[in-house]
Short mmCIF file of C-alpha atoms and ligand atoms in Angstrom, two decimals:
data_model
loop_
_atom_site.label_atom_id
_atom_site.label_comp_id
_atom_site.label_asym_id
_atom_site.label_seq_id
_atom_site.Cartn_x
_atom_site.Cartn_y
_atom_site.Cartn_z
CA MET P 13 232.33 52.66 181.47
CA MET P 14 235.58 53.57 179.34
CA VAL P 15 235.21 52.91 175.62
CA GLN P 16 238.71 51.44 174.46
CA PRO P 17 240.13 52.74 171.22
CA VAL P 18 239.34 50.87 168.14
CA PRO P 19 241.79 47.72 168.04
CA GLY P 20 243.65 46.87 165.10
CA HIS P 21 244.03 50.72 163.74
CA SER P 22 247.44 51.01 162.53
CA LEU P 23 247.90 54.79 163.20
CA GLU P 24 245.64 55.97 165.97
CA ARG P 25 244.58 59.52 164.36
CA GLY P 26 245.10 58.07 160.82
CA PHE P 27 245.94 59.59 157.61
CA GLY P 28 242.94 59.53 155.20
CA LEU P 29 242.21 60.17 151.53
CA TYR P 30 238.78 61.33 150.53
CA ILE P 31 237.84 60.94 146.73
CA HIS P 32 234.56 63.05 145.96
CA TRP P 33 232.62 61.48 143.15
CA PRO P 34 230.07 63.97 142.31
CA PHE P 35 227.41 62.54 140.20
CA CYS P 36 224.07 60.68 140.74
CA ARG P 37 221.34 59.14 138.43
CA ALA P 38 218.76 61.60 140.15
CA LYS P 39 218.89 64.04 142.79
CA CYS P 40 217.11 63.18 146.09
CA PRO P 41 214.86 65.52 147.43
CA TYR P 42 216.26 65.76 150.85
CA CYS P 43 220.08 66.06 149.82
CA ASP P 44 222.45 68.88 149.79
CA PHE P 45 225.58 66.89 149.14
CA ASN P 46 227.86 68.17 146.22
CA SER P 47 225.87 65.76 143.58
CA HIS P 48 224.86 66.60 140.07
CA VAL P 49 223.35 64.67 137.52
CA ALA P 50 224.80 64.82 134.32
CA ALA P 51 223.93 63.14 130.95
CA ASP P 52 227.53 62.46 129.95
CA VAL P 53 230.57 62.31 132.15
CA ASP P 54 234.07 62.20 130.42
CA TYR P 55 235.49 59.33 132.59
CA PRO P 56 239.18 59.61 130.91
CA ARG P 57 239.30 63.32 131.59
CA PHE P 58 238.18 62.72 135.36
CA ALA P 59 240.64 59.92 135.66
CA ALA P 60 243.45 62.05 134.45
CA ALA P 61 242.24 64.91 136.73
CA PHE P 62 241.95 62.79 140.02
CA ASN P 63 245.50 61.62 139.40
CA ARG P 64 246.79 65.06 138.75
CA GLU P 65 245.22 66.57 141.88
CA MET P 66 246.48 63.54 144.04
CA ALA P 67 250.07 64.32 142.80
CA HIS P 68 249.74 67.80 143.97
CA MET P 69 248.32 67.03 147.37
CA ALA P 70 251.08 64.23 148.12
CA ALA P 71 253.94 66.78 147.02
CA GLN P 72 252.44 69.67 149.09
CA TYR P 73 250.62 67.92 151.75
CA GLY P 74 251.95 64.25 152.22
CA THR P 75 252.69 63.16 155.46
CA GLY P 76 255.27 60.77 154.99
CA ARG P 77 252.76 58.35 156.64
CA PRO P 78 251.02 55.67 154.45
CA LEU P 79 247.12 56.04 154.06
CA SER P 80 245.18 54.23 156.67
CA SER P 81 242.10 54.88 154.95
CA LEU P 82 240.63 55.79 151.27
CA PHE P 83 236.93 56.88 150.97
CA PHE P 84 235.06 57.23 147.66
CA GLY P 85 232.10 59.22 148.79
CA GLY P 86 229.68 61.33 146.73
CA GLY P 87 227.58 61.81 144.97
CA THR P 88 227.02 57.88 144.06
CA PRO P 89 230.84 56.51 143.69
CA SER P 90 228.86 53.09 142.62
CA LEU P 91 228.36 54.97 139.11
CA MET P 92 232.22 54.97 138.63
CA PRO P 93 233.78 52.51 136.11
CA PRO P 94 235.57 49.95 138.38
CA GLU P 95 238.86 50.67 136.32
CA LEU P 96 238.64 54.45 137.27
CA VAL P 97 238.35 53.32 141.10
CA ALA P 98 241.19 50.59 140.40
CA GLY P 99 243.54 53.46 138.79
CA ILE P 100 242.97 55.74 141.69
CA ILE P 101 243.75 53.20 144.33
CA ARG P 102 246.77 52.42 142.28
CA THR P 103 248.02 55.88 142.03
CA ALA P 104 247.24 56.45 145.77
CA ASP P 105 249.67 53.64 146.51
CA ASP P 106 252.31 55.08 144.39
CA LEU P 107 252.03 58.47 145.77
CA PHE P 108 251.14 58.12 149.40
CA GLY P 109 251.72 54.27 150.12
CA LEU P 110 248.79 52.42 151.79
CA ALA P 111 249.16 50.73 155.09
CA PRO P 112 249.06 47.05 155.58
CA ASP P 113 245.61 46.99 157.00
CA VAL P 114 244.29 50.19 154.78
CA GLU P 115 240.69 50.63 154.83
CA ILE P 116 239.15 51.29 151.27
CA THR P 117 235.21 52.00 151.48
CA ALA P 118 233.00 53.02 148.44
CA GLU P 119 229.52 54.41 149.15
CA ALA P 120 227.06 52.59 146.80
CA ASN P 121 223.23 52.93 145.80
CA PRO P 122 221.38 49.95 145.86
CA THR P 123 219.82 49.88 142.21
CA SER P 124 220.38 47.11 140.18
CA ALA P 125 222.73 48.67 137.74
CA GLU P 126 224.97 49.85 140.41
CA ALA P 127 224.86 46.79 142.55
CA GLY P 128 226.13 44.95 139.31
CA MET P 129 229.61 47.01 139.82
CA PHE P 130 230.25 45.24 143.19
CA ALA P 131 232.71 42.52 141.89
CA GLY P 132 234.75 44.78 139.94
CA PHE P 133 235.01 47.19 142.99
CA ALA P 134 236.17 44.40 145.14
CA ALA P 135 238.78 43.34 142.38
CA ALA P 136 240.08 46.94 142.39
CA GLY P 137 240.75 46.97 145.90
CA VAL P 138 237.57 48.31 147.74
CA ASN P 139 237.31 46.33 151.04
CA ARG P 140 234.35 48.03 152.56
CA LEU P 141 230.73 48.90 151.11
CA SER P 142 228.49 51.63 152.56
CA LEU P 143 225.27 51.08 150.78
CA GLY P 144 222.27 53.86 151.07
CA VAL P 145 219.50 51.63 151.77
CA GLN P 146 217.91 54.62 153.70
CA SER P 147 214.59 52.80 154.73
CA LEU P 148 213.48 49.18 154.40
CA ARG P 149 209.97 50.04 154.01
CA ASP P 150 208.52 51.05 150.32
CA GLU P 151 206.73 53.84 151.52
CA GLY P 152 209.68 55.52 153.24
CA LEU P 153 211.66 55.03 150.15
CA VAL P 154 209.05 56.80 148.03
CA PHE P 155 208.76 59.59 150.33
CA LEU P 156 212.26 60.11 150.27
CA GLY P 157 212.15 59.93 146.39
CA ARG P 158 214.58 56.93 146.04
CA GLU P 159 214.83 55.23 142.84
CA HIS P 160 214.80 51.75 144.76
CA SER P 161 212.45 49.52 146.27
CA ALA P 162 212.89 47.98 149.67
CA ASP P 163 213.30 44.46 147.92
CA GLU P 164 216.02 45.97 145.62
CA ALA P 165 217.72 47.09 148.79
CA LEU P 166 217.90 43.59 150.12
CA ALA P 167 218.94 42.04 147.14
CA ALA P 168 221.96 44.66 146.58
CA LEU P 169 222.74 43.44 150.18
CA GLY P 170 222.70 40.04 149.22
CA GLN P 171 225.15 40.57 146.51
CA ALA P 172 227.29 42.75 148.46
CA GLU P 173 227.73 40.19 151.03
CA HIS P 174 229.46 37.97 148.55
CA HIS P 175 232.04 40.63 147.81
CA PHE P 176 232.64 42.39 150.76
CA ARG P 177 233.38 41.48 154.33
CA ARG P 178 232.94 44.75 155.75
CA LEU P 179 229.45 46.23 154.95
CA SER P 180 227.59 49.18 156.32
CA ILE P 181 224.02 50.36 155.69
CA ASP P 182 222.94 54.24 155.87
CA LEU P 183 219.29 54.49 157.31
CA ILE P 184 217.14 57.75 157.72
CA TYR P 185 214.60 58.29 160.37
CA ALA P 186 212.14 60.72 161.49
CA ARG P 187 210.33 61.17 158.49
CA LYS P 188 206.53 62.22 159.16
CA ASP P 189 203.88 59.66 159.88
CA GLN P 190 206.91 57.17 161.25
CA THR P 191 205.87 55.32 164.16
CA ILE P 192 208.19 54.07 166.87
CA ASP P 193 206.90 50.58 166.59
CA GLY P 194 207.36 50.61 162.90
CA TRP P 195 210.71 52.08 163.10
CA LYS P 196 211.75 49.64 165.96
CA ASP P 197 210.59 46.66 163.53
CA GLU P 198 212.82 48.37 160.68
CA ILE P 199 216.00 48.37 162.63
CA ARG P 200 215.49 44.97 163.75
CA GLN P 201 215.23 43.62 160.43
CA ALA P 202 218.39 45.31 159.44
CA LEU P 203 219.79 43.70 162.60
CA ASP P 204 218.36 40.20 161.88
CA LEU P 205 220.43 40.88 158.25
CA GLY P 206 223.51 40.36 160.23
CA ILE P 207 225.10 43.96 159.48
CA THR P 208 227.84 44.92 161.44
CA HIS P 209 227.96 48.87 160.87
CA MET P 210 225.01 51.17 160.50
CA SER P 211 225.04 54.91 160.01
CA VAL P 212 221.47 56.22 161.26
CA TYR P 213 220.59 59.81 160.38
CA GLN P 214 217.88 61.73 161.71
CA LEU P 215 216.15 63.52 158.57
CA THR P 216 217.23 67.01 158.28
CA ILE P 217 215.98 69.61 155.84
CA GLU P 218 218.57 71.35 154.11
CA PRO P 219 218.57 74.77 152.61
CA GLY P 220 218.59 74.67 148.79
CA THR P 221 216.88 71.19 148.67
CA VAL P 222 213.29 70.18 147.22
CA PHE P 223 212.29 69.21 150.87
CA PHE P 224 213.33 72.81 152.18
CA THR P 225 211.05 74.29 149.13
CA ARG P 226 208.25 72.14 150.25
CA ALA P 227 208.79 72.72 154.10
CA ARG P 228 208.79 76.50 153.31
CA ARG P 229 205.37 76.28 151.75
CA GLY P 230 204.12 74.74 154.65
CA GLU P 231 204.37 70.94 154.27
CA VAL P 232 205.13 68.83 156.99
CA LEU P 233 208.00 66.38 156.47
CA THR P 234 209.80 65.65 159.41
CA MET P 235 208.47 64.63 163.07
CA ASP P 236 208.65 66.93 165.95
CA ASP P 237 211.80 66.97 168.24
CA ASP P 238 210.21 64.79 171.14
CA HIS P 239 209.18 62.05 168.85
CA ALA P 240 212.40 62.03 166.95
CA ALA P 241 214.24 61.94 170.36
CA ASP P 242 211.93 58.96 171.46
CA LEU P 243 213.14 57.20 168.21
CA PHE P 244 216.92 58.12 168.57
CA GLU P 245 216.60 56.51 172.11
CA ALA P 246 215.01 53.40 170.85
CA THR P 247 217.89 53.33 168.08
CA ASN P 248 220.48 53.31 170.76
CA GLN P 249 218.85 50.77 173.06
CA ILE P 250 218.18 48.23 170.17
CA MET P 251 221.52 48.44 168.69
CA ALA P 252 223.38 48.13 171.95
CA GLU P 253 221.44 45.09 172.91
CA ALA P 254 222.19 43.67 169.39
CA GLY P 255 225.91 44.11 169.91
CA LEU P 256 226.33 47.31 167.85
CA PRO P 257 226.36 50.18 170.20
CA ALA P 258 226.81 53.79 169.22
CA TYR P 259 230.45 54.71 168.80
CA GLU P 260 229.46 58.24 167.62
CA ILE P 261 226.19 59.99 167.75
CA SER P 262 224.68 58.30 164.36
CA ASN P 263 227.11 55.47 164.06
CA HIS P 264 226.93 52.00 165.29
CA ALA P 265 229.14 48.89 164.89
CA LYS P 266 229.98 45.87 166.26
CA PRO P 267 233.40 46.56 168.11
CA GLY P 268 236.18 46.51 165.77
CA GLU P 269 233.72 47.44 162.84
CA GLU P 270 233.87 51.25 163.31
CA CYS P 271 234.97 53.19 160.12
CA ARG P 272 238.26 54.03 160.39
CA HIS P 273 238.05 56.87 157.64
CA ASN P 274 235.38 58.64 159.77
CA LEU P 275 237.34 58.05 162.65
CA THR P 276 239.97 60.16 161.53
CA TYR P 277 237.51 63.08 160.88
CA TRP P 278 236.22 62.72 164.60
CA ARG P 279 239.48 62.24 166.05
CA ALA P 280 240.62 65.64 164.10
CA GLY P 281 243.20 63.52 162.34
CA ASP P 282 244.83 64.20 158.83
CA TRP P 283 243.23 63.60 155.81
CA ILE P 284 243.32 64.75 152.14
CA GLY P 285 240.34 65.56 149.91
CA VAL P 286 240.48 65.05 146.09
CA GLY P 287 237.66 65.76 143.66
CA PRO P 288 235.28 68.58 143.30
CA GLY P 289 234.20 70.12 146.22
CA ALA P 290 236.37 67.86 148.68
CA HIS P 291 237.67 68.96 151.95
CA GLY P 292 240.89 68.08 153.76
CA ARG P 293 242.45 69.08 157.24
CA MET P 294 245.61 68.46 158.83
CA ASP P 295 247.97 69.55 161.42
CA MET P 296 250.47 72.67 160.39
CA HIS P 297 252.50 75.10 161.87
CA GLY P 298 250.94 74.62 165.31
CA GLY P 299 247.15 74.88 164.20
CA ARG P 300 245.34 73.05 161.33
CA ARG P 301 245.18 73.76 157.79
CA GLY P 302 241.85 73.42 155.90
CA LEU P 303 241.74 72.91 152.04
CA ALA P 304 238.40 72.93 149.82
CA THR P 305 238.34 72.46 146.27
CA ARG P 306 235.86 74.02 143.70
CA ARG P 307 232.48 72.54 143.95
CA SER P 308 231.53 72.70 140.40
CA PRO P 309 232.83 69.53 138.42
CA ALA P 310 233.17 71.57 135.32
CA SER P 311 235.35 74.51 137.22
CA TRP P 312 237.24 71.85 139.27
CA LEU P 313 238.08 69.90 136.16
CA GLU P 314 239.23 73.06 134.32
CA GLN P 315 241.41 74.50 137.34
CA VAL P 316 243.02 70.83 137.95
CA GLU P 317 243.97 70.91 134.01
CA THR P 318 245.57 74.40 134.11
CA GLU P 319 246.86 74.67 137.54
CA GLY P 320 247.47 70.84 138.84
CA HIS P 321 244.91 71.08 141.51
CA GLY P 322 241.29 72.21 142.14
CA ILE P 323 241.73 74.05 145.29
CA GLU P 324 240.03 77.08 145.84
CA THR P 325 240.22 77.95 149.61
CA ILE P 326 243.06 77.48 152.11
CA LEU P 327 242.09 78.18 155.67
CA GLU P 328 244.80 78.47 158.31
CA ASP P 329 243.46 77.89 161.58
CA GLY P 330 245.20 78.85 164.96
CA THR P 331 245.58 76.71 168.01
CA GLY P 332 242.15 77.78 169.40
CA ASP P 333 240.06 76.71 166.43
CA ALA P 334 242.14 73.69 166.03
CA VAL P 335 241.54 72.66 169.91
CA ALA P 336 237.82 73.32 169.14
CA GLU P 337 237.67 71.06 166.20
CA ALA P 338 239.07 68.39 168.30
CA LEU P 339 236.57 68.80 171.02
CA MET P 340 233.83 69.27 168.72
CA MET P 341 234.32 66.16 167.09
CA GLY P 342 235.88 64.02 169.68
CA LEU P 343 232.97 64.62 171.93
CA ARG P 344 230.48 62.98 169.25
CA LEU P 345 232.54 59.81 169.94
CA ALA P 346 231.77 57.20 172.77
CA GLU P 347 235.12 56.79 173.33
CA GLY P 348 235.66 60.59 174.23
CA MET P 349 238.17 62.79 173.73
CA ASP P 350 242.10 62.18 174.79
CA LEU P 351 242.90 65.61 176.58
CA ALA P 352 246.37 64.33 177.45
CA ALA P 353 247.26 63.34 173.42
CA LEU P 354 245.53 66.81 172.77
CA SER P 355 247.81 68.83 174.78
CA ASP P 356 251.06 66.96 173.39
CA ARG P 357 249.81 68.33 169.96
CA PHE P 358 248.96 71.94 170.94
CA ASP P 359 250.33 74.38 173.48
CA ASP P 360 248.56 75.15 176.68
CA LEU P 361 245.01 74.19 176.47
CA THR P 362 243.93 75.98 179.35
CA LEU P 363 244.16 79.13 177.27
CA HIS P 364 241.49 77.78 174.90
CA ILE P 365 239.42 75.29 177.37
CA ASP P 366 237.61 76.93 180.29
CA MET P 367 238.89 74.60 183.01
CA ALA P 368 236.44 76.21 185.39
CA ALA P 369 233.42 75.19 183.12
CA HIS P 370 234.84 71.86 182.53
CA ASP P 371 234.78 71.11 186.44
CA ARG P 372 231.09 72.57 186.63
CA LEU P 373 230.09 70.56 183.60
CA ILE P 374 231.60 67.17 185.02
CA ALA P 375 229.88 68.25 188.75
CA ASN P 376 226.67 68.46 186.81
CA GLY P 377 226.85 65.32 185.31
CA LEU P 378 227.14 66.56 181.62
CA LEU P 379 230.77 65.37 181.07
CA ALA P 380 232.84 62.50 182.61
CA ALA P 381 236.58 62.57 182.97
CA GLU P 382 238.57 59.07 183.25
CA ALA P 383 242.32 58.78 182.73
CA GLY P 384 242.79 61.77 180.80
CA THR P 385 239.87 61.03 178.69
CA LEU P 386 236.64 63.71 178.52
CA ARG P 387 233.29 62.35 177.21
CA VAL P 388 229.85 63.37 176.85
CA THR P 389 227.46 61.61 179.41
CA ARG P 390 224.07 60.13 178.09
CA GLN P 391 222.26 63.41 179.78
CA GLY P 392 224.88 65.66 177.96
CA ARG P 393 224.40 64.23 174.66
CA LEU P 394 221.13 66.02 174.38
CA VAL P 395 222.96 69.51 175.19
CA LEU P 396 226.23 69.00 173.22
CA ASN P 397 226.02 72.53 171.51
CA ARG P 398 225.59 74.20 175.10
CA ILE P 399 228.50 71.98 176.45
CA LEU P 400 230.85 73.27 173.56
CA ALA P 401 229.81 76.82 174.00
CA GLU P 402 230.64 76.83 177.57
CA LEU P 403 233.98 74.70 177.20
CA LEU P 404 235.42 76.99 174.49
CA ILE P 405 237.20 80.17 175.18
CA THR P 406 238.71 81.11 171.89
CA ALA P 407 237.21 79.36 169.09
CA THR P 408 235.77 80.70 166.02
CA TYR P 409 235.63 77.21 164.47
CA PRO P 410 233.87 76.01 162.32
CA SER P 411 235.44 78.91 160.24
CA SER P 412 233.72 78.01 157.06
C1 LIG B 8 226.76 61.13 150.04
S1 LIG B 8 225.39 60.59 150.96
C2 LIG B 8 224.96 58.96 150.17
C3 LIG B 8 225.13 58.06 149.42
C4 LIG B 8 224.58 57.43 148.32
N1 LIG B 8 224.68 58.42 147.06
C5 LIG B 8 223.26 57.35 148.46
O1 LIG B 8 222.27 58.14 148.40
O2 LIG B 8 222.83 56.09 148.93
C6 LIG B 8 225.29 59.91 152.70
C7 LIG B 8 224.35 59.54 153.36
O3 LIG B 8 223.98 60.87 153.86
C8 LIG B 8 222.52 60.63 154.46
N2 LIG B 8 221.89 62.10 154.01
C9 LIG B 8 221.83 62.83 153.32
N3 LIG B 8 220.89 63.71 153.12
C10 LIG B 8 220.40 63.50 154.39
C11 LIG B 8 219.37 64.32 155.27
N4 LIG B 8 218.93 65.82 154.65
N5 LIG B 8 219.02 64.03 155.96
C12 LIG B 8 219.51 62.87 156.80
N6 LIG B 8 220.26 62.11 156.39
C13 LIG B 8 220.88 62.74 154.97
C14 LIG B 8 221.86 59.79 153.82
O4 LIG B 8 221.71 58.55 154.45
C15 LIG B 8 222.94 59.37 152.97
O5 LIG B 8 223.06 57.66 152.36
S1 LIG B 9 221.09 61.01 148.73
FE1 LIG B 9 222.82 59.98 147.53
S2 LIG B 9 221.92 59.35 145.49
FE2 LIG B 9 220.55 61.04 146.42
S3 LIG B 9 221.16 62.83 145.71
FE3 LIG B 9 222.52 62.67 147.58
S4 LIG B 9 224.40 61.67 146.93
FE4 LIG B 9 223.02 61.51 145.35
#
């Protein structure tokens, strides 16, 4: 079955702005995101730096198109004062323009202090909230080192519903000792709440985290791969039956409720990143340009104040890497990868995609092609990396 492109999307590949807020109240033991615990945050200084870096990005990398999405990610953006969020949205509108149906998402943590900010965020222009519930079981939340209980998560969801029509939650599975029946109950409970978008991530042990140190000492924190694959399959089945099919490997939505900002990443569209450790990517000179800013909040602030931007690295990816990015991201999507549109963007795809491997993978039932669109089959989903290795001739992507 062909999955239709998301309806109501003003610019198919989109033009997004990502804003990184790098602070959290506490560092979770599994998390390797660029997040820091700080006693004092100089909000006016950050506000000025965000606006300055946005002005630099708009002058250098604006596409002339209005933004189809803004995404406040973190860290914990729900710790930002609402007036800081409102100021950033106003500046983005002045510099880039906002599409009439612009999607503005903020990530939030379910602790009561942050949940109290929801009204201010909605008034600032945020129209989609992504709440880091992680688990609806207290034992899961304790294991994950979260600062909130399951009841607090439910209360935050209840509050969020008053302010945001579009609401998403994050859940983490494959914790050790989790049973398949317990997990099925947990996702059914989430579905019963009427949530229309869920990001469901398999717990991974990332270098540099507390979980990584504990795992290296021999502690078992995750379940084995076979068991995790069973939970993955159960998730897909229950969500699809409930009308929230997986539109991406870890993301489920009622049709029309997909996260348009993340679709811009997966469709290898253009986006700008602002704030410490933010990334941006855009089509440029027949390939792709990648930008990354300084990760340390203090160094980022200093550089923005002296140079007008915190950019640390600029990558110029050639066509081979650009095609690789489009395939690696696009094949994660249920809608697949529009090869015809890709050949409009980049010259001679056959220099970069092994067409014999393409035909072989289709014959083996790992890929399916329909009306110029290539997608991974259910069987292929389990071996996506192998498929990419066979398909791609020239890529070094990801190059950082
Ligand atoms: C930037 S973080 C979260 C935002 C927010 N600060 C929170 O914790 O609720 C985005 C999401 O990535 C997921 N995540 C982070 N580290 C993970 C890991 N090691 N394994 C699986 N999921 C992870 C979590 O579900 C988290 O909500
Ligand atoms: S999971 Fe969220 S709250 Fe926890 S450290 Fe990472 S970004 Fe911060």
